Coordinates of C-alpha atoms in Angstrom, one line a residue:
M1 CA 106.6 112.8 124.0
A2 CA 105.4 113.0 120.3
A3 CA 108.6 112.4 118.0
G4 CA 109.3 111.4 113.9
A5 CA 111.2 108.2 113.7
E6 CA 114.2 111.0 112.3
T7 CA 114.1 112.9 115.5
L8 CA 116.8 113.2 118.2
T9 CA 116.4 113.9 121.6
P10 CA 119.2 115.0 123.7
F11 CA 119.5 113.4 127.6
V12 CA 117.3 115.8 130.0
Y13 CA 118.2 116.1 133.8
W14 CA 115.3 117.1 136.0
G15 CA 115.1 118.0 139.5
Q16 CA 112.4 120.2 141.6
K17 CA 111.8 122.0 144.8
T18 CA 108.5 122.8 145.8
D19 CA 108.3 126.1 144.1
H20 CA 110.0 125.1 141.0
V21 CA 111.5 122.7 138.2
S22 CA 115.2 122.6 137.3
L23 CA 116.0 121.1 133.7
K24 CA 119.6 120.7 132.4
I25 CA 119.4 119.7 128.7
D26 CA 122.7 117.7 127.6
L27 CA 124.0 119.7 124.9
K28 CA 127.1 121.3 124.2
D29 CA 127.8 124.3 121.8
V30 CA 124.1 124.9 121.2
V31 CA 123.3 127.3 117.8
N32 CA 120.0 129.2 117.2
P33 CA 118.2 127.5 119.9
K34 CA 114.4 127.3 119.7
V35 CA 112.3 127.8 123.0
D36 CA 108.6 127.5 123.2
L37 CA 107.3 127.5 126.7
T38 CA 104.0 127.5 127.6
E39 CA 101.8 126.6 130.7
D40 CA 101.7 122.6 129.6
G41 CA 104.9 122.2 128.3
L42 CA 108.2 122.8 126.5
K43 CA 109.4 122.6 123.0
F44 CA 112.8 123.0 122.3
E45 CA 115.1 122.4 119.2
A46 CA 118.5 124.0 118.5
D47 CA 122.2 122.4 116.8
G48 CA 124.8 121.4 119.2
T49 CA 126.7 118.3 120.4
G50 CA 124.7 115.5 122.3
I51 CA 124.8 111.8 122.6
R52 CA 124.6 111.1 118.8
G53 CA 127.3 114.2 118.0
H54 CA 126.7 117.5 116.3
N55 CA 123.0 117.4 114.8
L56 CA 119.6 119.0 115.4
Y57 CA 117.8 117.9 118.5
Q58 CA 114.2 118.2 119.4
L59 CA 112.3 118.2 122.8
D60 CA 108.7 118.1 123.4
I61 CA 107.6 117.8 127.2
D62 CA 104.0 118.0 128.4
F63 CA 104.2 119.1 132.1
Y64 CA 102.7 117.3 135.0
H65 CA 101.0 120.4 136.2
P66 CA 100.9 123.8 134.9
V67 CA 103.5 126.1 134.9
D68 CA 103.9 130.1 134.8
P69 CA 105.7 130.9 131.6
D70 CA 106.4 134.6 132.6
K71 CA 108.6 133.8 135.8
S72 CA 110.5 131.2 134.5
R73 CA 113.5 131.7 132.4
Y74 CA 116.5 129.8 130.8
R75 CA 120.2 130.4 130.0
V76 CA 122.7 129.0 127.0
L77 CA 125.7 127.5 128.7
D78 CA 128.9 125.8 127.1
R79 CA 128.0 122.5 128.1
C80 CA 124.3 122.5 128.6
V81 CA 120.9 124.5 128.5
D82 CA 119.7 125.3 132.1
F83 CA 115.9 126.0 132.6
Y84 CA 114.7 127.5 135.7
I85 CA 110.7 126.9 135.1
Q86 CA 107.9 128.0 138.0
K87 CA 105.2 126.2 139.4
T88 CA 101.9 127.2 139.5
G89 CA 99.4 126.3 142.6
S90 CA 100.2 125.5 146.4
G91 CA 103.7 124.0 145.3
E92 CA 103.2 120.5 145.7
V93 CA 106.2 118.2 144.4
W94 CA 105.1 116.1 141.2
P95 CA 105.9 112.7 141.2
R96 CA 106.8 112.9 137.6
L97 CA 108.0 115.6 135.1
T98 CA 105.7 114.6 132.0
N99 CA 102.1 114.4 131.8
Q100 CA 102.4 110.7 130.7
K101 CA 103.1 108.0 133.1
I102 CA 106.0 106.5 130.6
K103 CA 109.9 106.0 131.0
Y104 CA 111.4 108.0 128.6
P105 CA 115.2 106.9 128.4
W106 CA 116.3 110.1 127.7
L107 CA 114.8 111.9 131.2
K108 CA 117.0 111.2 133.8
I109 CA 117.2 112.5 137.6
D110 CA 119.4 115.5 138.5
F111 CA 120.3 114.2 142.1
D112 CA 121.6 117.7 143.0
K113 CA 118.0 119.4 142.6
V114 CA 115.6 116.8 144.4
A115 CA 112.8 118.2 146.8
Y116 CA 110.9 116.7 149.5
E117 CA 107.5 116.4 149.9
D118 CA 107.0 119.8 152.0
E119 CA 110.4 121.6 153.2
S120 CA 108.4 122.7 156.3
E121 CA 107.3 120.0 157.6
S122 CA 108.7 118.1 161.0
E123 CA 111.8 116.4 160.7
A124 CA 110.2 113.0 160.9
E125 CA 107.7 113.7 157.7
E126 CA 110.8 115.3 156.1
Q127 CA 112.9 112.1 156.6
K128 CA 110.1 110.0 155.3
S129 CA 109.9 111.6 152.3
A130 CA 113.5 111.6 151.7
E131 CA 113.3 108.0 151.9
D132 CA 110.5 107.8 149.3
V133 CA 112.8 110.1 146.8
M134 CA 116.0 107.9 147.3
K135 CA 114.0 104.8 146.5
Q136 CA 112.8 106.1 143.6
L137 CA 116.2 106.9 142.7
E138 CA 117.0 103.8 143.1
K139 CA 114.8 102.5 140.9
E140 CA 115.8 104.8 138.3
L141 CA 119.2 103.6 138.4
Q142 CA 118.1 99.4 138.7
L143 CA 116.2 100.8 135.2
D144 CA 119.1 102.5 133.6
S145 CA 121.7 99.8 134.6
A146 CA 119.3 96.8 133.2
D147 CA 119.4 98.5 130.0
A148 CA 123.2 98.4 130.0
P149 CA 124.7 95.4 128.8
D150 CA 127.4 93.2 131.2
L151 CA 130.3 93.9 129.2
P152 CA 133.3 90.3 129.7
D153 CA 136.4 91.2 131.6
L154 CA 139.6 91.2 130.3
K155 CA 140.6 87.8 131.0
T156 CA 137.3 86.3 129.1
V157 CA 138.0 88.5 126.1
Y158 CA 141.7 87.0 125.8
L159 CA 140.8 83.3 126.7
F160 CA 137.8 83.5 124.1
V161 CA 140.0 85.3 121.1
Y162 CA 142.5 82.4 122.0
N163 CA 140.6 79.7 121.6
L164 CA 138.7 81.3 118.8
F165 CA 142.2 81.5 117.0
Q166 CA 143.2 78.1 117.4
F167 CA 140.0 77.1 116.4
V168 CA 139.9 78.7 113.3
G169 CA 143.5 77.7 112.5
F170 CA 142.8 74.1 113.2
T171 CA 139.7 74.2 111.2
F172 CA 141.7 75.4 108.1
I173 CA 144.5 73.1 108.6
S174 CA 141.8 70.2 108.8
F175 CA 140.0 71.5 105.6
T176 CA 142.9 72.0 103.7
L177 CA 144.0 68.0 104.2
L178 CA 140.7 66.8 103.7
V179 CA 139.9 68.4 100.5
N180 CA 143.1 67.7 98.6
F181 CA 142.9 64.0 99.9
F182 CA 139.5 63.6 97.9
K183 CA 141.0 65.7 95.0
N184 CA 144.1 63.6 94.5
K185 CA 144.8 60.9 97.5
E186 CA 148.4 59.9 96.3
K187 CA 149.6 63.7 95.7
A188 CA 147.8 64.9 99.1
M189 CA 149.7 61.9 101.3
S190 CA 152.9 63.1 100.2
S191 CA 152.6 67.0 100.3
G192 CA 150.7 67.5 103.7
F193 CA 153.4 69.3 105.4
N194 CA 154.1 71.1 102.4
L195 CA 150.0 72.3 102.2
V196 CA 149.8 73.0 106.1
G197 CA 153.5 73.1 107.5
N198 CA 153.4 76.8 108.2
P199 CA 149.9 77.4 110.0
F200 CA 150.4 74.3 111.9
M201 CA 153.8 75.6 113.7
V202 CA 152.0 78.9 114.0
C203 CA 149.1 77.2 116.0
Q204 CA 151.6 75.1 117.7
T205 CA 154.0 78.0 119.2
A206 CA 150.6 79.6 120.1
A207 CA 149.5 76.4 122.0
I208 CA 152.8 77.2 124.5
M209 CA 150.4 79.8 126.2
E210 CA 148.6 76.5 127.4
I211 CA 150.8 76.3 129.7
L212 CA 150.8 79.5 131.0
H213 CA 147.6 79.9 131.6
P214 CA 147.1 77.8 134.5
V215 CA 150.4 79.1 135.8
L216 CA 149.1 82.9 135.5
G217 CA 145.9 81.7 137.0
L218 CA 143.8 82.3 134.1
V219 CA 141.9 78.5 134.0
K220 CA 141.9 76.2 136.9
S221 CA 143.8 73.3 136.0
S222 CA 147.2 71.8 136.3
A223 CA 150.4 73.1 133.7
I224 CA 151.3 69.3 133.9
T225 CA 149.0 67.9 131.3
P226 CA 149.6 71.0 128.6
L227 CA 153.5 70.9 129.5
L228 CA 153.7 67.1 128.4
Q229 CA 151.3 67.2 125.5
V230 CA 152.5 70.8 123.8
L231 CA 156.2 70.1 124.7
G232 CA 155.9 66.5 123.0
R233 CA 153.6 67.5 120.1
N234 CA 156.1 70.3 119.3
F235 CA 159.4 67.9 119.6
I236 CA 158.1 66.1 116.8
L237 CA 157.4 68.6 114.8
F238 CA 159.8 71.5 115.0
V239 CA 162.8 68.5 115.7
V240 CA 162.0 65.8 114.1
I241 CA 159.9 66.6 110.7
L242 CA 160.9 69.9 110.3
H243 CA 164.5 69.0 110.5
E244 CA 164.3 65.8 108.5
E245 CA 162.7 66.5 105.0
N246 CA 162.7 63.0 103.8
T247 CA 160.1 62.3 106.4
Q248 CA 157.8 65.4 105.2
T249 CA 156.7 63.6 102.1
A250 CA 155.7 60.1 104.0
P251 CA 152.1 59.4 104.1
L252 CA 152.8 59.0 108.1
V253 CA 153.2 63.0 108.2
F254 CA 149.9 63.5 106.7
F255 CA 147.8 61.3 108.8
L256 CA 149.8 62.7 112.0
L257 CA 148.8 66.4 111.2
L258 CA 145.2 65.5 110.4
T259 CA 144.8 64.0 113.7
W260 CA 146.8 66.3 115.6
S261 CA 144.2 68.8 114.1
S262 CA 141.1 66.9 113.9
I263 CA 141.5 66.6 118.0
E264 CA 141.5 70.3 118.2
V265 CA 139.0 71.1 116.1
F266 CA 136.7 69.2 118.7
R267 CA 138.3 70.8 121.7
Y268 CA 138.7 74.5 121.2
P269 CA 134.9 75.2 120.4
F270 CA 134.5 73.3 123.9
Y271 CA 136.9 75.6 125.7
M272 CA 135.3 78.7 124.1
L273 CA 131.9 77.7 125.6
A274 CA 133.2 77.1 128.7
V275 CA 135.1 80.7 129.2
L276 CA 131.3 82.5 128.2
N277 CA 129.8 79.7 130.8
K278 CA 127.7 78.0 127.5
K279 CA 127.3 74.4 127.4
I280 CA 125.8 72.9 124.1
Y281 CA 125.2 69.2 124.0
A282 CA 126.6 68.4 120.7
V283 CA 129.8 69.9 121.1
T284 CA 130.4 68.3 124.6
W285 CA 129.6 65.2 123.3
M286 CA 132.3 65.2 120.4
R287 CA 134.7 66.4 122.8
Y288 CA 134.4 63.9 124.8
T289 CA 133.5 61.2 122.4
L290 CA 135.8 61.5 119.8
W291 CA 138.9 61.9 122.2
I292 CA 138.4 58.2 122.7
P293 CA 139.6 56.7 119.2
L294 CA 141.5 59.9 118.3
Y295 CA 144.0 60.4 121.0
P296 CA 145.4 56.8 121.3
L297 CA 145.6 57.6 117.6
G298 CA 147.7 60.4 118.0
L299 CA 149.7 58.6 120.4
F300 CA 150.1 55.7 117.9
L301 CA 151.3 58.0 115.4
E302 CA 153.5 60.0 117.0
G303 CA 155.2 56.5 118.2
K304 CA 155.4 55.4 115.1
Q305 CA 157.1 58.6 113.8
L306 CA 159.9 58.7 116.3
C307 CA 160.7 54.8 115.8
K308 CA 161.2 55.5 112.2
S309 CA 162.9 58.6 112.4
G310 CA 165.4 57.0 115.3
W311 CA 165.7 53.7 112.5
K312 CA 166.7 56.4 109.8
M313 CA 169.1 58.3 111.8
K314 CA 170.6 55.0 112.7
H315 CA 170.7 53.5 109.3
E316 CA 172.3 56.7 108.2
K317 CA 175.1 56.3 110.5
K318 CA 175.9 53.1 109.1

């Protein structure tokens, strides 16, 4: 089919018997159809609603063999334009509709209107032709399905979005802390919680889902490790730091928040790739190498924060 760059072509479903070809042009609400059916081909143009919405659609087909336009007919229906095209000659089954052996993405097989080699053949020959046709149909379906993208399931989408949300959140927190530290070291260390306290609490609240993921079967891991990590970190954040305003301005809190967020910046990209069954060496390396100094450092700072808060509470009672 010869068509300009802006030409819209509708889906066409075709089938055949030994004496005629059936065409169904998949257009709704067709207006002003222009049909030029000759022995060698069909030219069609009409306004209608198709795969690209309501537009002008055009079609230009060169047939595999000549047809008889005088004995052919068509009708405009609400949901399509239906053609009955009479074959000429001895009534053989066409191997394809078009003259050129090209796979057109808009041309489909009409499963209800498929002919066999010779409907007057013996039963064995007819069954063989039927098998050939089914193989051809299977091939068409494989080609069509190969063009369709594989869509991820709901679980994959959710896990990817969750990890992406956490990655963006902790990246923002780390970036904010570091930028303010290099601008004004003393002020940044005393205002760390004031700068990123709210987004940090949002991310840590969302992290509770990591306890539920293995329970719900979304990930294949134990719920004990995230339970200890999330609840321990949330206790320090929401109970110790949030309720003791005097500790929020301490440099210890600044370095604790920076260490926590740095751990997650390298952890969540690894999980995002794992959800998609992808692996990038650099991300895997950072996930398991930077973990070695950051996790012990985080545990040390958490312990120091607990000890400091406990000492303050004891001192205030006295």
